[in-house]
Structure formats: C-alpha cells, structure tokens
Amino acid sequence: MISTTSIPDYSDVLAAAARIKGAAHETPVLTSTTADALSGANLFFKAENFQRIGAFKFRGAYNAIAALSDDERARGVVTYSSGNHAQAVALASRLLGCAATIIMPSDAPAVKMAATKGYGGTIRTYDRYKENREAIGTALAEEKGMTLIPPYDHPQVIAGQGTAAKELLETVGTLDMLIAPLGGGGLLGGTALAAKAINPSISVIGVEPEAGNDGQQSFRSGKIVEIAVPKTLADGAMTTHLGQHNFPIISDLVDDIVTVGDRDLVRAMAFFLERLKIVVEPTGCLAAAAALFGIAPVKGKRVGIIISGGNIDITRIGELIASQA
Ligand SMILES: *Cc1c(COP(=O)(O)O)cnc(C)c1O
C-alpha cells in the first residue's frame, strides 16, 4: 500500500480500479459526427457527467476512503471542496459506513450544497476569498482525529481519478491524444499515469481556464506557481496551485497545458445540449472546448476527451447561454 506522502504510479491506478469496481459506474464513451466535423478530428468523449454524483470525483474519493483502515474510517473523514469532491466524499463515506465533514465555500452553487447534504455530509462553510480551507481542514482533522481527504493533492485520489482514462483507453483502443481539464491536478495527474502506461506514445494535454493558468505557468517554469483565486465560470477549477503529489507527474508525463476562456466554455455547453443532448457543467467543458474550437492541436487525430462533470443549476444554464447570445 502506498503512503500518503508518496507519488502514485500506474500500479496504484490498477489497485484503485479494483477498489472502485462495482461502486463507481463505468461511464459511456460518446461520439458525434458534428463534433468530428467541427474539430477535424475523431473525438471520443468519456462522459463522467454520468458518473455517480455527476462527476469523476467519486472515483478518487471512494478509492481514498476505501484504502483507509477500519479504525481510520470509524473516526470519520473531513474535506474541503468547491462542490463535486464534497459530494463524492459524502456519498463514498455513506457507502463505506463512515462520517464525513465537508468544508465548502459559502458561494458554492446551491445544487452542489443541497446534494452534499442529501448524501449525509455535515457542511461547514467558509469565505473563499478570505479564509484558508486547508488550514480549517487540517485543524478539524487534528482536533477530532478525522482523516483529511483533500480534493487533488493525495496519492489515492490521483490514482482513483486515473481510472477514467484507463476505462476510456480500454474501450476505444489506441488514441493519438487525450485531453483532460485541469484544476488542482488530481485528474490530469491520474490521467497521465494511466494513459502513458497503457500507450507510451499518446500525447496528454491539460486544459485550464484562461483566468487561472497557474498550472500552465507551473508546467513551463518547472515549479509550482501560486495565483490568486481566479474568477471564472469553471467553478471546479478555481484552484490557486497544483499539488505536491501531482505536479511531479504532470511535469514528467504531460505534453502541454492550454487555456480556454469562459465564452468558449459556454459555447461548448450549448453544443453538448443541442448536439449530444447532455448537460455538462462549465468546468466539464474545458477539454471539449479546447478540441472543438481549435485551441488544442487535434486535427486529423483520434482524440479522447474527458467530460469531467455535469452539475449545474438548470436556471444557470439558461442565464449563461442567454448572456452569450
Ligand atoms: C474537480 C474538477 C475538475 C478539476 O480536477 P482537478 O483534479 O482538481 O484538477 C474538473 N472538472 C470537474 C467537473 C471537477 O469537479
């Protein structure tokens, strides 16, 4: 078993796949001739908006909590999250018989807060522009003997997130490129581990919101760059820095990091609704927008795209699309 300070490798992704089997959904892979025509590529969308809790985060959370000892699970877990990881920890905890405390920003989308409570999580709110969620989480963990399950900077979380890319490659076979969104780097780290182990010549691209390109800056400079909380529609990628456990993987295995503006996220969201008839949240559109609108070099290639999540208030969808019309 890996320690909580080590960098995970592909064997940890394989162990994660065994742990989450039967608990997580094997999500579908969607294709669209319209998307292929628009991008000039062959696109394979791994639809994690159909994952339990509506995002890939269930994979990492379930893996991390399942890997704890019975004793650790009995003392409960604590986490901080802008939404999807919160729901993931709440549901995984309930399934594994463990109490969960979730530290959430007070301005998190209502649909995410309600869902977290619905899964049985205890919520503690904080001001994302003034308070430090890591500090609050660490203090609670020390006080109550709980285990902290961070959203991206944890070897078992990274390993769990890598199972989506493993399933995608097993479903569609060889790809030239795999594109994944990038927030704190758990998903991209796990994706790169799985993709390069299965297919060493694949190119792995991360996509960040334009307003928060700390990952791109870190990738280019070779050290973790920290930025102020970015203002972007991609609320699942409003992170300020990559993690100690995923940055080495991203540095080593990822081929490039590109950025997408909010306008293109809304265009991609509308495209998914109209053409594929699916609801994708703005953060979930990052990778697809890069492929559809000429930002990532996909032309003529077989390309995997991770659609990372679909949690958004339905009234918000209308507002966003009307605002861009
Ligand atoms: C968390 C999240 C991301 C970013 O994942 P990281 O592991 O933080 O990089 C992307 N999309 C959605 C829908 C998310 O919930």
Short mmCIF file of C-alpha atoms and ligand atoms in Angstrom, two decimals:
data_model
loop_
_atom_site.label_atom_id
_atom_site.label_comp_id
_atom_site.label_asym_id
_atom_site.label_seq_id
_atom_site.Cartn_x
_atom_site.Cartn_y
_atom_site.Cartn_z
CA MET A 1 0.00 0.00 0.00
CA ILE A 2 1.29 3.49 -0.82
CA SER A 3 1.94 6.00 1.96
CA THR A 4 0.16 9.38 1.93
CA THR A 5 3.39 11.22 1.10
CA SER A 6 4.46 9.21 -1.94
CA ILE A 7 3.89 9.90 -5.62
CA PRO A 8 1.49 7.32 -7.08
CA ASP A 9 2.27 5.24 -10.18
CA TYR A 10 0.26 3.09 -12.59
CA SER A 11 0.12 0.15 -10.15
CA ASP A 12 -1.86 2.45 -7.85
CA VAL A 13 -4.31 3.19 -10.68
CA LEU A 14 -4.76 -0.57 -11.15
CA ALA A 15 -5.34 -1.03 -7.40
CA ALA A 16 -7.84 1.85 -7.48
CA ALA A 17 -9.70 0.27 -10.40
CA ALA A 18 -10.10 -2.94 -8.35
CA ARG A 19 -11.29 -0.98 -5.25
CA ILE A 20 -13.93 1.10 -7.06
CA LYS A 21 -15.23 -1.79 -9.20
CA GLY A 22 -18.95 -2.25 -8.54
CA ALA A 23 -19.17 1.04 -6.62
CA ALA A 24 -18.34 3.52 -9.43
CA HIS A 25 -20.09 3.46 -12.82
CA GLU A 26 -18.18 2.52 -15.95
CA THR A 27 -19.31 5.62 -17.82
CA PRO A 28 -20.19 5.61 -21.53
CA VAL A 29 -17.97 6.90 -24.33
CA LEU A 30 -19.90 9.17 -26.72
CA THR A 31 -19.10 10.18 -30.29
CA SER A 32 -20.63 12.82 -32.57
CA THR A 33 -20.19 13.32 -36.31
CA THR A 34 -20.94 17.02 -35.78
CA ALA A 35 -18.16 17.29 -33.19
CA ASP A 36 -15.81 15.46 -35.54
CA ALA A 37 -16.68 17.80 -38.42
CA LEU A 38 -16.24 20.89 -36.25
CA SER A 39 -12.86 19.78 -34.85
CA GLY A 40 -11.49 17.97 -37.91
CA ALA A 41 -10.65 15.06 -35.60
CA ASN A 42 -12.11 11.80 -34.32
CA LEU A 43 -13.32 12.63 -30.81
CA PHE A 44 -14.22 10.14 -28.07
CA PHE A 45 -15.97 11.74 -25.11
CA LYS A 46 -15.62 9.93 -21.78
CA ALA A 47 -18.87 11.04 -20.15
CA GLU A 48 -18.08 11.41 -16.45
CA ASN A 49 -21.16 13.64 -16.14
CA PHE A 50 -22.87 10.22 -15.90
CA GLN A 51 -20.61 9.12 -13.02
CA ARG A 52 -22.13 8.81 -9.52
CA ILE A 53 -22.58 12.33 -8.05
CA GLY A 54 -22.32 13.64 -11.62
CA ALA A 55 -18.52 13.91 -11.84
CA PHE A 56 -15.32 11.82 -11.93
CA LYS A 57 -14.52 12.88 -8.33
CA PHE A 58 -16.39 9.85 -6.99
CA ARG A 59 -13.54 7.68 -8.27
CA GLY A 60 -10.79 9.34 -6.25
CA ALA A 61 -12.86 9.89 -3.11
CA TYR A 62 -14.13 6.31 -2.98
CA ASN A 63 -10.65 4.93 -3.62
CA ALA A 64 -9.07 7.07 -0.88
CA ILE A 65 -11.71 6.22 1.74
CA ALA A 66 -11.78 2.51 0.82
CA ALA A 67 -7.98 2.42 1.26
CA LEU A 68 -8.21 3.64 4.91
CA SER A 69 -8.05 1.20 7.84
CA ASP A 70 -11.31 0.26 9.66
CA ASP A 71 -10.06 2.28 12.60
CA GLU A 72 -9.46 5.41 10.48
CA ARG A 73 -12.90 5.07 8.87
CA ALA A 74 -14.51 4.78 12.33
CA ARG A 75 -13.06 8.22 13.27
CA GLY A 76 -14.52 9.80 10.12
CA VAL A 77 -13.14 11.94 7.28
CA VAL A 78 -13.01 15.68 6.59
CA THR A 79 -12.51 17.53 3.32
CA TYR A 80 -12.70 20.93 1.64
CA SER A 81 -14.18 21.37 -1.82
CA SER A 82 -15.85 23.78 -4.21
CA GLY A 83 -18.51 21.15 -4.79
CA ASN A 84 -18.04 17.90 -6.65
CA HIS A 85 -15.38 16.47 -4.34
CA ALA A 86 -17.68 17.33 -1.44
CA GLN A 87 -20.50 15.26 -2.91
CA ALA A 88 -18.05 12.50 -3.78
CA VAL A 89 -16.68 12.26 -0.22
CA ALA A 90 -20.20 12.45 1.24
CA LEU A 91 -21.52 9.61 -0.94
CA ALA A 92 -18.39 7.44 -0.73
CA SER A 93 -18.43 7.84 3.06
CA ARG A 94 -22.07 6.83 3.29
CA LEU A 95 -21.43 3.76 1.12
CA LEU A 96 -18.39 2.80 3.22
CA GLY A 97 -20.09 3.47 6.59
CA CYS A 98 -18.02 6.48 7.61
CA ALA A 99 -18.96 10.01 8.89
CA ALA A 100 -17.95 12.96 6.66
CA THR A 101 -17.47 16.68 7.45
CA ILE A 102 -17.28 18.91 4.36
CA ILE A 103 -15.77 22.43 4.34
CA MET A 104 -17.44 24.34 1.47
CA PRO A 105 -17.17 27.94 0.20
CA SER A 106 -20.25 29.94 1.20
CA ASP A 107 -20.75 30.89 -2.50
CA ALA A 108 -20.69 27.28 -3.81
CA PRO A 109 -23.54 26.50 -6.27
CA ALA A 110 -26.79 25.73 -4.44
CA VAL A 111 -27.25 22.45 -6.32
CA LYS A 112 -23.87 21.22 -5.03
CA MET A 113 -24.58 22.21 -1.40
CA ALA A 114 -28.00 20.56 -1.43
CA ALA A 115 -26.61 17.37 -2.96
CA THR A 116 -23.81 17.18 -0.38
CA LYS A 117 -26.33 17.45 2.47
CA GLY A 118 -28.56 14.92 0.71
CA TYR A 119 -25.73 12.35 0.72
CA GLY A 120 -25.45 12.75 4.51
CA GLY A 121 -22.39 15.02 4.73
CA THR A 122 -22.10 17.62 7.54
CA ILE A 123 -21.32 21.02 5.95
CA ARG A 124 -19.14 23.80 7.45
CA THR A 125 -18.96 26.94 5.23
CA TYR A 126 -16.06 29.41 4.79
CA ASP A 127 -15.29 32.59 2.79
CA ARG A 128 -13.19 31.51 -0.21
CA TYR A 129 -11.70 34.99 -0.69
CA LYS A 130 -10.67 35.48 2.98
CA GLU A 131 -10.17 32.15 4.74
CA ASN A 132 -7.78 29.25 4.08
CA ARG A 133 -9.66 25.98 3.60
CA GLU A 134 -6.56 23.81 4.01
CA ALA A 135 -5.91 25.34 7.45
CA ILE A 136 -9.53 24.84 8.56
CA GLY A 137 -9.44 21.21 7.36
CA THR A 138 -6.11 20.41 9.00
CA ALA A 139 -7.26 21.90 12.32
CA LEU A 140 -10.51 19.89 12.28
CA ALA A 141 -8.62 16.70 11.40
CA GLU A 142 -6.20 17.21 14.33
CA GLU A 143 -8.92 18.14 16.81
CA LYS A 144 -11.27 15.25 16.03
CA GLY A 145 -8.87 12.50 14.85
CA MET A 146 -10.50 12.55 11.41
CA THR A 147 -8.61 11.78 8.20
CA LEU A 148 -8.29 14.63 5.71
CA ILE A 149 -9.24 13.62 2.15
CA PRO A 150 -8.05 16.58 0.03
CA PRO A 151 -9.62 17.10 -3.42
CA TYR A 152 -6.47 16.65 -5.54
CA ASP A 153 -3.24 16.56 -3.54
CA HIS A 154 -3.39 12.95 -2.36
CA PRO A 155 -1.88 9.80 -3.95
CA GLN A 156 -5.04 7.69 -3.63
CA VAL A 157 -7.23 10.49 -5.01
CA ILE A 158 -4.91 10.88 -8.03
CA ALA A 159 -4.82 7.09 -8.57
CA GLY A 160 -8.63 6.90 -8.42
CA GLN A 161 -9.07 9.73 -10.95
CA GLY A 162 -6.75 7.84 -13.34
CA THR A 163 -9.30 5.04 -13.68
CA ALA A 164 -11.44 7.14 -16.06
CA ALA A 165 -8.61 7.33 -18.64
CA LYS A 166 -7.87 3.61 -18.14
CA GLU A 167 -11.52 2.74 -18.94
CA LEU A 168 -11.57 5.10 -21.92
CA LEU A 169 -8.45 3.56 -23.50
CA GLU A 170 -9.70 0.04 -22.81
CA THR A 171 -12.98 0.93 -24.54
CA VAL A 172 -11.72 2.73 -27.66
CA GLY A 173 -8.19 1.35 -28.13
CA THR A 174 -5.22 3.40 -29.25
CA LEU A 175 -5.56 7.18 -29.25
CA ASP A 176 -3.15 9.85 -30.50
CA MET A 177 -4.11 12.32 -27.82
CA LEU A 178 -6.00 12.52 -24.53
CA ILE A 179 -7.30 15.88 -23.26
CA ALA A 180 -8.39 16.45 -19.66
CA PRO A 181 -9.42 19.51 -17.65
CA LEU A 182 -7.02 20.88 -15.04
CA GLY A 183 -7.88 22.40 -11.69
CA GLY A 184 -5.65 21.26 -8.84
CA GLY A 185 -4.21 18.44 -10.94
CA GLY A 186 -5.66 15.24 -9.46
CA LEU A 187 -7.49 14.31 -12.64
CA LEU A 188 -4.69 15.30 -15.04
CA GLY A 189 -2.07 13.53 -12.88
CA GLY A 190 -4.06 10.28 -12.77
CA THR A 191 -4.97 10.58 -16.44
CA ALA A 192 -1.31 10.94 -17.45
CA LEU A 193 -0.26 7.95 -15.29
CA ALA A 194 -2.85 5.69 -16.89
CA ALA A 195 -2.53 6.99 -20.46
CA LYS A 196 1.28 6.81 -20.69
CA ALA A 197 1.40 3.36 -19.05
CA ILE A 198 -1.16 1.95 -21.49
CA ASN A 199 0.06 3.84 -24.56
CA PRO A 200 3.51 5.49 -24.18
CA SER A 201 3.24 7.42 -27.46
CA ILE A 202 -0.06 9.13 -26.59
CA SER A 203 0.06 12.87 -26.12
CA VAL A 204 -1.63 14.13 -22.92
CA ILE A 205 -2.93 17.73 -22.83
CA GLY A 206 -4.33 19.58 -19.81
CA VAL A 207 -6.84 22.44 -20.17
CA GLU A 208 -7.20 25.26 -17.66
CA PRO A 209 -9.49 28.27 -17.50
CA GLU A 210 -7.78 31.31 -19.05
CA ALA A 211 -8.28 33.33 -15.85
CA GLY A 212 -6.46 30.74 -13.73
CA ASN A 213 -3.45 29.41 -15.66
CA ASP A 214 -1.27 28.61 -12.63
CA GLY A 215 -0.86 25.04 -13.92
CA GLN A 216 0.41 26.25 -17.29
CA GLN A 217 2.82 28.64 -15.56
CA SER A 218 4.00 25.84 -13.25
CA PHE A 219 4.42 23.41 -16.14
CA ARG A 220 6.52 25.92 -18.07
CA SER A 221 8.66 27.13 -15.16
CA GLY A 222 9.25 23.72 -13.54
CA LYS A 223 8.00 24.77 -10.10
CA ILE A 224 4.54 25.14 -8.52
CA VAL A 225 3.29 28.70 -9.17
CA GLU A 226 0.56 30.06 -6.89
CA ILE A 227 -2.01 32.62 -8.09
CA ALA A 228 -4.94 34.50 -6.51
CA VAL A 229 -8.35 32.76 -6.63
CA PRO A 230 -9.31 33.08 -10.33
CA LYS A 231 -12.70 34.45 -11.38
CA THR A 232 -14.03 32.00 -13.98
CA LEU A 233 -17.25 30.17 -14.85
CA ALA A 234 -15.27 26.96 -14.34
CA ASP A 235 -16.00 26.74 -10.60
CA GLY A 236 -14.45 23.26 -10.37
CA ALA A 237 -11.10 24.69 -11.50
CA MET A 238 -10.88 27.80 -9.29
CA THR A 239 -7.75 26.37 -7.70
CA THR A 240 -4.70 28.53 -6.91
CA HIS A 241 -1.90 25.95 -7.22
CA LEU A 242 -1.14 22.36 -8.23
CA GLY A 243 -0.45 19.68 -5.59
CA GLN A 244 2.87 18.27 -4.34
CA HIS A 245 1.70 14.78 -5.33
CA ASN A 246 0.52 15.56 -8.87
CA PHE A 247 2.96 18.25 -10.03
CA PRO A 248 5.88 15.78 -10.47
CA ILE A 249 3.63 13.53 -12.58
CA ILE A 250 2.31 16.44 -14.65
CA SER A 251 5.86 17.76 -15.17
CA ASP A 252 7.11 14.34 -16.29
CA LEU A 253 4.23 12.93 -18.32
CA VAL A 254 2.01 15.74 -19.62
CA ASP A 255 2.86 17.12 -23.08
CA ASP A 256 1.25 20.55 -22.88
CA ILE A 257 -1.22 22.72 -20.98
CA VAL A 258 -3.52 25.10 -22.87
CA THR A 259 -6.22 27.53 -21.70
CA VAL A 260 -9.84 28.21 -22.62
CA GLY A 261 -11.86 31.40 -22.00
CA ASP A 262 -15.30 31.47 -20.35
CA ARG A 263 -17.01 32.31 -23.66
CA ASP A 264 -15.80 29.08 -25.24
CA LEU A 265 -16.94 27.10 -22.18
CA VAL A 266 -20.49 28.39 -22.71
CA ARG A 267 -20.27 27.65 -26.46
CA ALA A 268 -19.23 24.07 -25.64
CA MET A 269 -22.02 23.74 -23.04
CA ALA A 270 -24.60 24.82 -25.66
CA PHE A 271 -23.04 22.41 -28.19
CA PHE A 272 -23.40 19.49 -25.77
CA LEU A 273 -27.03 20.37 -25.03
CA GLU A 274 -28.00 20.79 -28.68
CA ARG A 275 -25.97 18.04 -30.31
CA LEU A 276 -25.23 15.32 -27.77
CA LYS A 277 -28.31 16.10 -25.62
CA ILE A 278 -26.25 16.09 -22.44
CA VAL A 279 -25.81 18.53 -19.54
CA VAL A 280 -22.16 19.43 -18.92
CA GLU A 281 -21.07 21.99 -16.29
CA PRO A 282 -18.68 24.77 -17.42
CA THR A 283 -15.61 23.07 -15.86
CA GLY A 284 -16.63 19.84 -17.56
CA CYS A 285 -16.42 21.65 -20.93
CA LEU A 286 -12.74 22.65 -20.66
CA ALA A 287 -11.24 19.73 -22.60
CA ALA A 288 -14.01 19.63 -25.20
CA ALA A 289 -13.81 23.39 -25.85
CA ALA A 290 -10.06 23.08 -26.50
CA ALA A 291 -10.73 20.35 -29.08
CA LEU A 292 -13.84 21.84 -30.71
CA PHE A 293 -12.61 25.41 -31.11
CA GLY A 294 -9.08 24.91 -32.44
CA ILE A 295 -7.17 25.50 -29.20
CA ALA A 296 -5.58 22.03 -28.87
CA PRO A 297 -3.84 20.60 -32.00
CA VAL A 298 -6.35 17.79 -32.67
CA LYS A 299 -6.74 17.93 -36.48
CA GLY A 300 -6.55 14.51 -38.15
CA LYS A 301 -6.12 12.67 -34.83
CA ARG A 302 -8.00 10.16 -32.70
CA VAL A 303 -8.57 12.10 -29.50
CA GLY A 304 -10.02 11.18 -26.10
CA ILE A 305 -11.80 13.97 -24.23
CA ILE A 306 -12.72 13.79 -20.55
CA ILE A 307 -16.09 15.40 -19.90
CA SER A 308 -15.46 15.78 -16.20
CA GLY A 309 -18.87 16.66 -14.73
CA GLY A 310 -22.46 17.77 -15.23
CA ASN A 311 -23.50 19.52 -12.02
CA ILE A 312 -25.06 22.91 -12.74
CA ASP A 313 -28.31 24.63 -11.70
CA ILE A 314 -30.72 24.41 -14.63
CA THR A 315 -31.69 28.09 -14.32
CA ARG A 316 -27.98 28.96 -14.55
CA ILE A 317 -27.69 27.14 -17.89
CA GLY A 318 -30.33 29.41 -19.39
CA GLU A 319 -28.71 32.55 -17.98
CA LEU A 320 -25.27 31.63 -19.30
CA ILE A 321 -26.48 30.79 -22.78
CA ALA A 322 -28.66 33.92 -22.97
CA SER A 323 -25.70 36.08 -21.83
CA GLN A 324 -23.61 34.88 -24.79
CA ALA A 325 -26.34 35.03 -27.44
C1 LIG B 1 -12.55 18.93 -9.72
C2 LIG B 1 -12.99 19.07 -11.09
C3 LIG B 1 -12.08 19.30 -12.13
C4 LIG B 1 -10.60 19.51 -11.89
O1 LIG B 1 -9.99 18.37 -11.29
P1 LIG B 1 -8.61 18.51 -10.52
O2 LIG B 1 -8.31 17.15 -10.04
O3 LIG B 1 -8.80 19.49 -9.40
O4 LIG B 1 -7.62 19.04 -11.49
C5 LIG B 1 -12.56 19.35 -13.43
N1 LIG B 1 -13.88 19.20 -13.70
C6 LIG B 1 -14.78 18.98 -12.73
C7 LIG B 1 -16.21 18.81 -13.11
C8 LIG B 1 -14.37 18.89 -11.39
O5 LIG B 1 -15.28 18.67 -10.44
#
